[in-house]
Coordinates of C-alpha atoms and ligand atoms in Angstrom, one line a residue:
X15 CA 0.0 0.0 0.0
X16 CA 2.8 2.4 1.0
X17 CA 4.3 1.6 -2.4
X18 CA 1.1 2.4 -4.2
X19 CA 0.8 5.8 -2.3
X20 CA 4.4 6.7 -3.1
X21 CA 3.8 6.0 -6.8
X22 CA 0.5 7.9 -6.9
X23 CA 2.1 11.0 -5.4
X24 CA 5.1 10.7 -7.7
X25 CA 2.7 10.5 -10.7
X26 CA 0.8 13.5 -9.6
X27 CA 3.9 15.6 -9.3
X28 CA 4.6 14.9 -13.0
X29 CA 1.7 16.4 -14.8
X30 CA 3.5 17.2 -18.0
X31 CA 1.4 14.9 -19.9
X32 CA 0.3 14.7 -23.5
X33 CA 2.5 17.5 -24.6
X34 CA 1.8 18.3 -28.2
X35 CA 4.3 17.0 -30.7
X36 CA 6.2 20.1 -31.8
X37 CA 9.4 20.7 -33.7
X38 CA 11.1 22.1 -30.6
X39 CA 10.4 19.0 -28.7
X40 CA 11.5 16.7 -31.5
X41 CA 14.2 18.6 -33.4
X42 CA 15.0 15.5 -35.5
X43 CA 11.4 14.9 -36.7
X44 CA 10.7 15.1 -40.4
X45 CA 8.2 17.8 -41.1
X46 CA 5.6 15.4 -42.5
X47 CA 5.5 13.6 -39.1
X48 CA 4.2 16.7 -37.6
X49 CA 1.5 17.0 -40.2
X50 CA 0.2 13.6 -39.0
X51 CA -1.4 15.2 -36.1
X52 CA -0.8 14.8 -32.4
X53 CA 1.5 12.2 -31.2
X54 CA 0.7 12.2 -27.5
X55 CA 3.6 11.8 -25.2
X56 CA 5.2 13.4 -22.3
X57 CA 7.9 16.0 -22.9
X58 CA 11.2 14.1 -23.0
X59 CA 12.7 17.1 -21.2
X60 CA 10.7 16.2 -18.1
X61 CA 12.6 14.6 -15.2
X62 CA 12.0 10.9 -15.1
X63 CA 9.7 9.7 -12.4
X64 CA 11.5 8.3 -9.4
X65 CA 10.9 4.5 -9.3
X66 CA 9.1 3.5 -6.1
X67 CA 11.6 0.8 -5.2
X68 CA 15.2 0.4 -4.2
X69 CA 17.8 -2.0 -5.5
X70 CA 18.9 -4.5 -2.8
X71 CA 20.5 -7.4 -4.7
X72 CA 23.3 -7.0 -7.2
X73 CA 25.6 -9.9 -6.4
X74 CA 25.6 -13.4 -7.8
X75 CA 23.4 -16.0 -6.1
X76 CA 25.4 -19.1 -5.5
X77 CA 24.7 -21.9 -3.1
X78 CA 22.0 -19.9 -1.3
X79 CA 24.2 -16.8 -0.7
X80 CA 24.7 -13.5 -2.5
X81 CA 28.4 -13.3 -3.4
X82 CA 30.8 -11.1 -5.4
X83 CA 32.2 -12.5 -8.7
X84 CA 35.5 -14.3 -8.4
X85 CA 37.2 -11.6 -10.4
X86 CA 35.5 -8.8 -8.4
X87 CA 34.3 -7.4 -11.6
X88 CA 30.9 -5.6 -12.0
X89 CA 29.0 -4.0 -14.9
X90 CA 26.5 -1.2 -14.9
X91 CA 22.8 -1.9 -15.5
X92 CA 21.0 1.0 -17.1
X93 CA 17.7 2.8 -16.9
X94 CA 16.4 2.8 -20.5
X95 CA 14.5 6.0 -19.9
X96 CA 17.7 7.9 -19.6
X97 CA 20.7 5.6 -20.3
X98 CA 21.9 6.3 -16.7
X99 CA 23.3 3.7 -14.4
X100 CA 20.8 2.1 -11.9
X101 CA 23.4 -0.1 -10.2
X102 CA 26.6 -2.0 -10.7
X103 CA 26.0 -5.7 -10.8
X104 CA 28.5 -8.6 -10.2
X105 CA 29.8 -9.9 -13.5
X106 CA 30.0 -13.7 -13.7
X107 CA 32.6 -15.5 -15.9
X108 CA 33.8 -19.1 -16.3
X109 CA 35.0 -19.4 -12.7
X110 CA 31.6 -18.2 -11.2
X111 CA 29.7 -20.5 -13.5
X112 CA 31.9 -23.4 -12.4
X113 CA 31.1 -22.5 -8.7
X114 CA 27.4 -22.2 -9.5
X115 CA 27.4 -25.6 -11.3
X116 CA 29.2 -27.3 -8.4
X117 CA 26.5 -26.0 -6.0
X118 CA 23.7 -27.1 -8.3
X119 CA 25.4 -30.5 -8.9
X120 CA 25.8 -31.1 -5.2
X121 CA 22.2 -30.0 -4.5
X122 CA 21.0 -32.5 -7.1
X123 CA 23.3 -35.4 -6.2
X124 CA 23.3 -35.1 -2.4
X125 CA 20.7 -32.5 -1.4
X126 CA 17.1 -32.9 -0.3
X127 CA 15.4 -31.3 -3.3
X128 CA 15.1 -34.2 -5.8
X129 CA 14.3 -36.6 -3.0
X130 CA 11.5 -34.6 -1.4
X131 CA 8.0 -35.6 -2.1
X132 CA 6.3 -33.6 -4.8
X133 CA 3.8 -32.4 -2.2
X134 CA 6.7 -30.8 -0.2
X135 CA 8.1 -29.2 -3.3
X136 CA 4.7 -27.9 -4.2
X137 CA 4.4 -26.2 -0.8
X138 CA 7.6 -24.2 -1.3
X139 CA 6.4 -23.1 -4.8
X140 CA 3.0 -22.1 -3.4
X141 CA 4.7 -20.1 -0.7
X142 CA 7.0 -18.5 -3.3
X143 CA 3.9 -17.5 -5.4
X144 CA 2.4 -15.9 -2.2
X145 CA 5.5 -13.9 -1.7
X146 CA 5.6 -12.6 -5.3
X147 CA 2.0 -11.6 -4.8
X148 CA 2.8 -9.8 -1.6
X149 CA 5.7 -7.9 -3.2
X150 CA 3.9 -7.4 -6.6
X151 CA 4.4 -3.6 -6.8
X152 CA 8.0 -3.5 -5.8
X153 CA 8.9 -6.3 -8.3
X154 CA 6.9 -4.6 -11.0
X155 CA 8.7 -1.3 -10.3
X156 CA 12.1 -3.0 -10.6
X157 CA 11.1 -4.6 -13.8
X158 CA 9.9 -1.4 -15.3
X159 CA 12.9 0.6 -14.2
X160 CA 15.3 -2.0 -15.7
X161 CA 13.4 -2.8 -18.9
X162 CA 11.3 0.2 -19.8
X163 CA 8.0 -1.7 -19.8
X164 CA 4.9 0.4 -18.7
X165 CA 4.4 0.0 -15.0
X166 CA 0.7 -0.4 -15.4
X167 CA 1.4 -3.5 -17.3
X168 CA 4.1 -5.0 -15.1
X169 CA 2.1 -4.3 -11.9
X170 CA -1.3 -5.4 -13.2
X171 CA -0.5 -8.1 -15.8
X172 CA 3.1 -9.4 -15.9
X173 CA 3.9 -9.9 -12.2
X174 CA 0.4 -11.3 -11.4
X175 CA 1.0 -13.7 -14.3
X176 CA 4.3 -14.8 -12.8
X177 CA 2.4 -15.5 -9.6
X178 CA -0.1 -17.5 -11.6
X179 CA 2.6 -19.4 -13.4
X180 CA 4.2 -20.4 -10.1
X181 CA 0.9 -21.7 -8.8
X182 CA 0.4 -23.6 -12.0
X183 CA 3.8 -25.4 -11.5
X184 CA 3.2 -25.8 -7.8
X185 CA 0.1 -27.7 -8.8
X186 CA 2.1 -30.0 -11.0
X187 CA 4.8 -30.9 -8.5
X188 CA 2.8 -33.7 -6.9
X189 CA 1.2 -34.9 -10.1
X190 CA 4.3 -35.9 -12.1
X191 CA 4.5 -39.7 -12.5
X192 CA 5.4 -42.4 -14.9
X193 CA 3.4 -45.3 -16.4
X194 CA 3.2 -49.0 -16.6
X195 CA 2.9 -50.3 -20.1
X196 CA 1.6 -53.7 -21.5
X197 CA 4.6 -55.2 -23.2
X198 CA 4.2 -58.0 -25.7
X199 CA 5.6 -60.7 -23.5
X200 CA 5.9 -62.0 -19.9
X201 CA 7.3 -58.7 -18.5
X202 CA 6.3 -56.1 -16.0
X203 CA 7.3 -52.8 -17.5
X204 CA 7.4 -49.5 -15.7
X205 CA 8.4 -46.2 -17.2
X206 CA 9.8 -43.9 -14.5
X207 CA 9.9 -40.1 -15.0
X208 CA 12.9 -38.7 -13.1
X209 CA 14.3 -35.2 -12.9
X210 CA 16.9 -34.6 -15.6
X211 CA 19.6 -33.1 -13.3
X212 CA 21.2 -29.7 -13.4
X213 CA 19.4 -27.4 -15.8
X214 CA 21.4 -24.5 -17.4
X215 CA 19.0 -21.7 -18.4
X216 CA 19.8 -18.6 -20.4
X217 CA 17.1 -15.9 -20.7
X218 CA 16.6 -12.7 -22.6
X219 CA 15.6 -9.1 -21.6
X220 CA 12.2 -8.6 -23.3
X221 CA 10.3 -10.4 -20.5
X222 CA 12.9 -10.8 -17.8
X223 CA 10.7 -12.1 -15.0
X224 CA 8.3 -14.0 -17.2
X225 CA 11.1 -15.9 -18.8
X226 CA 12.5 -16.6 -15.3
X227 CA 9.1 -18.1 -14.4
X228 CA 8.7 -20.1 -17.6
X229 CA 12.1 -21.7 -16.9
X230 CA 12.4 -22.0 -13.1
X231 CA 8.7 -23.1 -12.6
X232 CA 8.8 -26.5 -14.5
X233 CA 12.5 -27.2 -13.6
X234 CA 11.7 -27.0 -9.9
X235 CA 8.4 -28.8 -10.1
X236 CA 10.2 -31.7 -11.6
X237 CA 12.9 -31.8 -8.9
X238 CA 15.8 -30.4 -10.8
X239 CA 18.5 -27.9 -9.8
X240 CA 19.4 -24.8 -11.8
X241 CA 22.1 -22.4 -12.9
X242 CA 20.3 -19.5 -14.6
X243 CA 21.9 -16.6 -16.4
X244 CA 19.8 -13.4 -16.8
X245 CA 20.2 -11.1 -19.7
X246 CA 23.0 -8.5 -19.3
X247 CA 20.4 -5.7 -19.8
X248 CA 18.0 -6.8 -17.1
X249 CA 19.5 -8.6 -14.2
X250 CA 17.6 -7.1 -11.3
X251 CA 14.1 -8.6 -11.0
X252 CA 15.4 -12.2 -11.1
X253 CA 17.8 -11.5 -8.1
X254 CA 14.9 -10.0 -6.1
X255 CA 12.5 -12.9 -6.6
X256 CA 15.3 -15.5 -6.1
X257 CA 15.7 -14.1 -2.6
X258 CA 12.0 -14.6 -2.0
X259 CA 12.2 -18.2 -3.3
X260 CA 14.8 -18.9 -0.6
X261 CA 12.5 -17.3 2.0
X262 CA 9.8 -19.7 0.8
X263 CA 12.1 -22.6 1.9
X264 CA 14.1 -23.5 -1.2
X265 CA 17.2 -25.4 -0.1
X266 CA 20.6 -23.8 -0.8
X267 CA 22.2 -24.6 -4.2
X268 CA 18.9 -25.6 -5.9
X269 CA 18.7 -22.3 -7.8
X270 CA 21.9 -20.3 -8.7
X271 CA 21.5 -17.0 -10.5
X272 CA 24.4 -15.4 -12.4
X273 CA 24.4 -12.0 -14.1
X274 CA 26.8 -11.6 -17.0
X275 CA 27.4 -11.6 -20.7
X276 CA 26.6 -14.2 -23.4
X277 CA 30.1 -15.0 -24.8
X278 CA 31.5 -15.5 -21.3
X279 CA 29.0 -16.6 -18.7
X280 CA 26.4 -17.8 -21.2
X281 CA 28.9 -19.8 -23.3
X282 CA 30.2 -21.3 -20.0
X283 CA 26.8 -22.6 -19.2
X284 CA 26.0 -23.9 -22.7
X285 CA 29.3 -25.9 -22.9
X286 CA 29.5 -27.1 -19.3
X287 CA 30.2 -30.8 -18.9
X288 CA 28.2 -31.0 -15.6
X289 CA 25.0 -29.4 -16.9
X290 CA 22.5 -32.0 -18.0
X291 CA 20.0 -29.8 -19.9
X292 CA 20.1 -26.5 -21.7
X293 CA 17.1 -24.2 -22.0
X294 CA 17.5 -21.0 -24.0
X295 CA 15.3 -18.1 -25.1
X296 CA 16.8 -15.4 -27.5
X297 CA 17.8 -14.8 -31.0
X298 CA 18.1 -17.6 -33.6
X299 CA 21.7 -16.6 -34.2
X300 CA 22.6 -17.2 -30.6
X301 CA 20.4 -20.2 -30.4
X302 CA 22.5 -21.9 -33.1
X303 CA 25.7 -21.0 -31.1
X304 CA 24.5 -22.5 -27.8
X305 CA 23.1 -25.6 -29.5
X306 CA 26.6 -26.1 -31.1
X307 CA 28.3 -25.6 -27.7
X308 CA 25.9 -28.1 -26.1
X309 CA 26.6 -30.6 -28.8
X310 CA 30.4 -30.2 -28.7
X311 CA 30.6 -30.5 -24.9
X312 CA 28.4 -33.3 -23.4
X313 CA 25.6 -33.4 -26.0
X314 CA 23.1 -32.1 -23.5
X315 CA 19.6 -31.8 -24.9
X316 CA 18.4 -28.3 -25.6
X317 CA 15.0 -26.6 -25.6
X318 CA 15.2 -23.4 -27.7
X319 CA 12.7 -20.6 -28.1
X320 CA 14.0 -18.2 -30.8
X321 CA 13.1 -15.4 -33.1
X322 CA 10.0 -15.0 -35.3
X323 CA 8.4 -13.0 -38.1
X324 CA 4.8 -13.9 -37.3
X325 CA 2.0 -13.1 -39.8
X326 CA -1.1 -11.3 -38.7
X327 CA -3.7 -12.1 -41.4
X328 CA -6.7 -9.9 -41.8
X329 CA -9.4 -11.4 -44.1
X330 CA -11.9 -9.3 -45.9
X331 CA -14.9 -10.4 -43.8
X332 CA -13.2 -8.9 -40.7
X333 CA -14.6 -6.0 -38.7
X334 CA -12.0 -3.5 -39.8
X335 CA -11.9 -1.4 -36.6
X336 CA -11.4 -4.5 -34.4
X337 CA -8.8 -5.9 -36.8
X338 CA -6.9 -2.7 -36.8
X339 CA -6.8 -2.6 -33.1
X340 CA -5.8 -6.2 -32.8
X341 CA -3.0 -5.9 -35.4
X342 CA -1.8 -2.8 -33.6
X343 CA -1.6 -4.7 -30.3
X344 CA 0.0 -7.7 -32.0
X345 CA 2.9 -5.6 -33.1
X346 CA 3.3 -2.7 -30.7
X347 CA 2.8 -4.6 -27.4
X348 CA 5.9 -4.5 -25.2
X349 CA 7.5 -1.8 -27.4
X350 CA 7.4 -4.3 -30.3
X351 CA 9.9 -6.5 -28.4
X352 CA 8.2 -9.8 -28.7
X353 CA 9.5 -12.9 -30.4
X354 CA 5.9 -13.6 -31.5
X355 CA 5.0 -10.0 -32.5
X356 CA 2.6 -9.9 -35.5
X357 CA 5.3 -8.2 -37.5
X358 CA 3.9 -9.0 -41.0
X359 CA 0.4 -7.5 -41.1
X360 CA -1.2 -9.1 -44.2
X361 CA -4.4 -7.4 -45.2
X362 CA -6.9 -8.5 -47.9
X363 CA -6.8 -6.1 -50.9
X364 CA -10.6 -5.2 -50.5
X365 CA -10.0 -3.6 -47.1
X366 CA -6.3 -2.6 -47.5
X367 CA -6.6 1.1 -47.9
X368 CA -9.1 1.6 -45.1
X369 CA -6.9 -0.6 -42.9
X370 CA -3.8 1.4 -43.6
X371 CA -5.5 4.7 -42.8
X372 CA -6.9 3.4 -39.6
X373 CA -3.6 1.8 -38.5
X374 CA -1.9 5.1 -39.1
X375 CA -4.4 6.9 -36.9
X376 CA -3.9 4.2 -34.2
X377 CA -0.1 4.6 -34.2
X378 CA -0.4 8.4 -34.0
X379 CA -2.7 8.0 -30.9
X380 CA -0.3 5.7 -29.1
X381 CA 0.9 7.2 -25.9
X382 CA 4.7 7.0 -25.6
X383 CA 6.4 8.2 -22.5
X384 CA 7.9 7.5 -19.0
X385 CA 6.7 4.0 -18.3
X386 CA 6.0 4.9 -14.7
X387 CA 3.3 7.4 -15.8
X388 CA -0.3 6.3 -15.8
X389 CA -1.8 5.8 -19.2
X390 CA 1.5 5.4 -21.0
X391 CA 1.3 2.5 -23.5
X392 CA 4.8 2.5 -24.8
X393 CA 8.1 3.1 -22.9
X394 CA 11.6 3.2 -24.2
X395 CA 13.3 0.3 -26.1
X396 CA 15.6 -1.7 -23.8
X397 CA 19.0 -0.3 -24.8
X398 CA 20.9 1.7 -27.4
X399 CA 21.9 -1.4 -29.4
X400 CA 18.2 -2.2 -29.9
X401 CA 17.4 1.5 -30.7
X402 CA 20.1 1.6 -33.4
X403 CA 18.9 -1.7 -34.8
X404 CA 15.3 -0.4 -35.1
X405 CA 16.4 2.9 -36.7
X406 CA 18.5 1.0 -39.2
X407 CA 15.4 -1.1 -40.2
X408 CA 13.3 2.1 -40.5
X409 CA 15.9 3.5 -42.8
X410 CA 16.0 0.3 -44.8
X411 CA 12.2 0.3 -45.2
X412 CA 12.3 3.8 -46.6
X413 CA 15.2 3.0 -48.9
X414 CA 13.6 -0.2 -50.2
X415 CA 10.5 1.7 -51.3
X416 CA 7.9 1.0 -48.6
X417 CA 5.6 4.0 -47.8
X418 CA 6.2 5.5 -44.3
X419 CA 2.8 6.4 -43.1
X420 CA 3.5 7.2 -39.4
X421 CA 6.4 7.8 -37.2
X422 CA 9.9 7.0 -38.4
X423 CA 12.0 8.9 -35.8
X424 CA 13.7 8.5 -32.5
X425 CA 12.1 10.6 -29.8
X426 CA 14.4 13.1 -28.1
X427 CA 18.0 12.3 -27.6
X428 CA 18.0 10.9 -24.1
X429 CA 16.7 7.4 -23.4
X430 CA 15.8 4.9 -26.1
X431 CA 12.3 6.1 -27.3
X432 CA 11.1 5.4 -30.8
X433 CA 7.9 6.8 -32.5
X434 CA 5.3 4.2 -33.3
X435 CA 6.0 3.6 -36.9
X436 CA 3.9 2.2 -39.7
X437 CA 4.9 1.2 -43.3
X438 CA 2.4 0.4 -46.1
X439 CA 3.2 -1.0 -49.5
X440 CA 5.6 -3.5 -47.9
X441 CA 6.8 -6.3 -50.2
X442 CA 7.8 -9.8 -49.1
X443 CA 11.4 -9.5 -50.2
X444 CA 12.1 -6.3 -48.2
X445 CA 14.3 -6.7 -45.1
X446 CA 11.5 -5.2 -42.9
X447 CA 9.2 -8.1 -44.0
X448 CA 11.8 -10.8 -43.5
X449 CA 13.9 -10.0 -40.5
X450 CA 13.2 -9.7 -36.8
X451 CA 13.1 -5.9 -36.1
X452 CA 12.0 -6.3 -32.5
X453 CA 10.7 -2.8 -32.3
X454 CA 7.6 -0.6 -32.8
X455 CA 7.6 -0.9 -36.6
X456 CA 4.5 -2.2 -38.3
X457 CA 4.7 -3.5 -41.9
X458 CA 1.4 -3.8 -43.8
X459 CA 1.3 -6.1 -46.9
X460 CA -1.5 -6.7 -49.3
X461 CA -2.9 -10.1 -50.5
X462 CA -5.7 -11.4 -52.7
X463 CA -6.8 -14.9 -51.8
X464 CA -6.4 -17.8 -49.4
X465 CA -3.9 -19.9 -51.4
X466 CA -1.7 -16.9 -51.9
X467 CA -1.7 -15.9 -48.2
X468 CA -0.9 -19.5 -47.0
X469 CA 2.1 -19.6 -49.3
X470 CA 3.4 -16.1 -48.4
X471 CA 2.7 -16.5 -44.6
X472 CA 4.7 -19.7 -44.6
X473 CA 7.5 -18.4 -46.8
X474 CA 9.9 -17.6 -43.9
X475 CA 12.6 -19.4 -42.0
X476 CA 10.6 -18.7 -38.8
X477 CA 7.4 -20.5 -37.5
X478 CA 6.6 -19.2 -34.0
X479 CA 3.0 -17.8 -34.2
X480 CA 0.3 -16.4 -36.5
X481 CA -2.8 -14.3 -35.9
X482 CA -5.9 -14.6 -38.1
X483 CA -8.8 -12.2 -38.1
X484 CA -11.9 -13.8 -39.7
X485 CA -15.4 -14.9 -38.9
X486 CA -15.5 -17.5 -41.6
X487 CA -15.2 -21.0 -40.2
X488 CA -14.0 -22.5 -43.4
X489 CA -11.2 -20.0 -43.7
X490 CA -10.3 -20.6 -40.1
X491 CA -10.3 -24.4 -40.5
X492 CA -8.1 -24.2 -43.5
X493 CA -5.6 -21.7 -42.0
X494 CA -5.2 -23.5 -38.6
X495 CA -3.9 -26.5 -40.5
X496 CA -2.0 -24.8 -43.2
X497 CA 0.1 -22.4 -41.1
X498 CA 3.4 -23.9 -40.0
X499 CA 3.7 -22.2 -36.7
X500 CA 3.6 -23.2 -33.0
X501 CA 0.6 -21.0 -32.1
X502 CA -2.4 -19.7 -34.1
X503 CA -4.4 -17.0 -32.5
X504 CA -7.8 -16.5 -34.1
X505 CA -9.4 -13.1 -33.4
X506 CA -7.0 -12.6 -30.5
X507 CA -3.2 -12.3 -30.0
X508 CA -0.6 -12.6 -27.3
X509 CA -2.7 -14.9 -25.1
X510 CA -0.2 -16.4 -22.6
X511 CA -2.0 -18.6 -20.2
X512 CA 0.2 -20.9 -18.2
X513 CA -1.7 -23.9 -19.6
X514 CA -1.0 -23.2 -23.2
X515 CA 2.2 -24.6 -24.8
X516 CA 4.4 -22.1 -26.6
X517 CA 7.3 -22.7 -29.0
X518 CA 8.3 -22.7 -32.6
X519 CA 8.4 -24.6 -35.8
X520 CA 11.4 -24.3 -38.1
X521 CA 14.1 -21.8 -37.0
X522 CA 11.9 -20.4 -34.2
X523 CA 13.1 -23.2 -32.0
X524 CA 12.5 -26.6 -30.6
X525 CA 10.5 -27.9 -27.7
X526 CA 7.6 -26.2 -25.9
X527 CA 7.3 -24.2 -22.8
X528 CA 4.3 -23.7 -20.5
X529 CA 1.5 -26.3 -20.3
X530 CA 2.0 -30.0 -19.8
X531 CA 4.5 -30.2 -22.6
X532 CA 7.0 -28.0 -20.6
X533 CA 7.5 -30.8 -18.1
X534 CA 9.0 -33.1 -20.7
X535 CA 12.0 -30.7 -20.9
X536 CA 12.9 -31.4 -17.4
X537 CA 12.3 -35.2 -17.1
X538 CA 14.3 -38.2 -18.0
X539 CA 12.5 -41.4 -19.0
X540 CA 13.7 -44.6 -17.5
X541 CA 12.3 -48.0 -18.6
X542 CA 12.4 -50.7 -16.0
X543 CA 11.7 -54.3 -17.1
X544 CA 11.1 -57.3 -14.8
X545 CA 10.3 -60.8 -16.0
X546 CA 6.9 -62.1 -14.8
X547 CA 7.3 -65.4 -12.9
X548 CA 3.7 -66.3 -13.5
X549 CA 2.7 -65.3 -17.1
X550 CA -0.8 -66.5 -16.4
X551 CA -1.3 -63.1 -14.7
X552 CA -0.2 -61.1 -17.7
Ligands
NAI608 P1 20.7 -12.9 -27.7 O1 20.0 -14.1 -28.2 O2 22.1 -12.7 -28.2 O3 20.7 -12.9 -26.1 C1 19.8 -13.7 -25.4 C2 20.5 -14.3 -24.2 O4 21.6 -15.1 -24.7 C3 21.2 -13.3 -23.2 O5 21.1 -13.8 -21.9 C4 22.6 -13.3 -23.7 O6 23.5 -12.9 -22.7 C5 22.8 -14.7 -24.1 N1 23.9 -15.0 -25.1 C6 24.3 -14.1 -26.1 N2 25.4 -14.7 -26.7 C7 25.6 -15.9 -26.1 C8 26.6 -16.9 -26.4 N3 27.5 -16.8 -27.3 N4 26.5 -18.0 -25.6 C9 25.6 -18.1 -24.6 N5 24.7 -17.2 -24.4 C10 24.7 -16.1 -25.1 O7 19.9 -11.6 -28.1 P2 20.3 -10.0 -28.0 O8 21.7 -9.9 -28.5 O9 20.0 -9.5 -26.6 O10 19.2 -9.4 -29.0 C11 19.5 -9.5 -30.4 C12 18.2 -9.8 -31.1 O11 17.7 -11.1 -30.8 C13 17.0 -8.9 -30.8 O12 17.1 -7.7 -31.6 C14 15.9 -9.7 -31.2 O13 15.7 -9.7 -32.6 C15 16.3 -11.1 -30.8 N6 15.8 -11.6 -29.5 C16 14.8 -12.5 -29.5 C17 14.2 -12.8 -28.3 C18 13.1 -13.8 -28.2 O14 12.3 -13.8 -27.3 N7 13.1 -14.9 -29.0 C19 14.6 -12.2 -27.0 C20 15.7 -11.3 -27.1 C21 16.3 -11.0 -28.4
MG609 MG1 23.3 -11.1 -28.9

């Protein structure tokens, strides 16, 4: 409550809201942007709102204790609203990963966790969920501060969903069991499902806490131990909740969390001989690197959730206003930083022009600003590297002949804000239609008929998700089977319930997270065969 009051008063003291887009506020803006109307956002000159939380944990978490890195090195973690340093965080390298793996190995081979009953493990996970719920607003504030996501979303949606995910996996912990199978002969055959061992988990920055939950939840429910590396951009929230997990009763060494960079700490995890399973979310390029490291070391199995270029298909029977809104959400949600973003908006030619006009109006209405301010829909991109990548793609869209209908500029020169950007007349071969931009840049393409859209939607190396807007059952039945993707959302998008499996076809990855399928990532299957002395009882 105190937290909510502090935030409310902080929000009131920053009433510079919905400042009109003017050339003095956006010196870099092209003149035609200003003619688009009012892009509502706070003045970038305003002081950023003070986050209603303090940073307590910046060290590595190894064997139940917060410790410095072996080298003593730290790296700064930044506030994407300003580019300023929030805190210096201990930087893990090979030696720290070795220490973390030793702790996890010992906790698996000798500790109580894998031997506990599922019911005991579920209790700890339920208590953890209660603690996340209790500290919801502080965790959300830390997540917003470190990643730039709107606080309204982290506090009302993402952190509550993390609580929900933990309860989902707590519920599984005492329901994981094997089978007996009827072999063709005088044998009693059991199939045991055992924890796989030490899981090495590498997560990205676009959903730092959610990715933590998707990975840690099933691994713990199945009785494994963990070494997890956070993304170098966003180490803070995982350290905070890991402390809570120990308060909930997790034995030391079961979860070890290291902050650090990919080619050092990340590669040390992927290639470690004492890690039994690798689970990774991030780019396809890095996914290939970690898979190769896993194969060259101890051939550890890997679950990978990688990039995407998901089609969002709008058929001509669709209610245009609803379709525009959904396609806007499919792309712009989370600053456009979603592996499954609807980043190819395919619109039927009969409704194309109206759709483009309305999408432009929607983008111009989007409220960009300090993510701690109420009503803000879009915060800054996570860091300068992502900002530059997005600006490069906007330039590439313009140069390749797409029509820029909204946005196109960086906002201000402090922090990593980008105008909601819309391109029409996008063609399949353009880089903006093929590559993973990971930013607030919508590409609208035109199509004529069902056969054509099936072929074009599938003509990509990715296969993570697709959205379809239609009320025609025959169209829906055809598309749900024809699209080569791990998720098809009909008349909805970004639905992330804990029960629904998520993952990719093709170069979007392998394996599934969430849902019952996620448990398979963390279980070994052991067949046990005993001859039956009295085959009469077969
Ligand atoms: P990345 O895939 O390189 O990083 C993701 C994680 O992998 C981070 O924890 C990073 O430290 C680690 N990592 C990086 N190199 C590694 C290596 N050699 N060995 C082991 N671990 C390594 O993604 P990055 O560089 O942050 O973003 C680049 C692009 O990747 C984005 O612009 C976006 O297109 C895509 N991406 C996709 C995500 C998804 O959810 N599928 C999430 C984040 C980025
Ligand atoms: Mg990278």
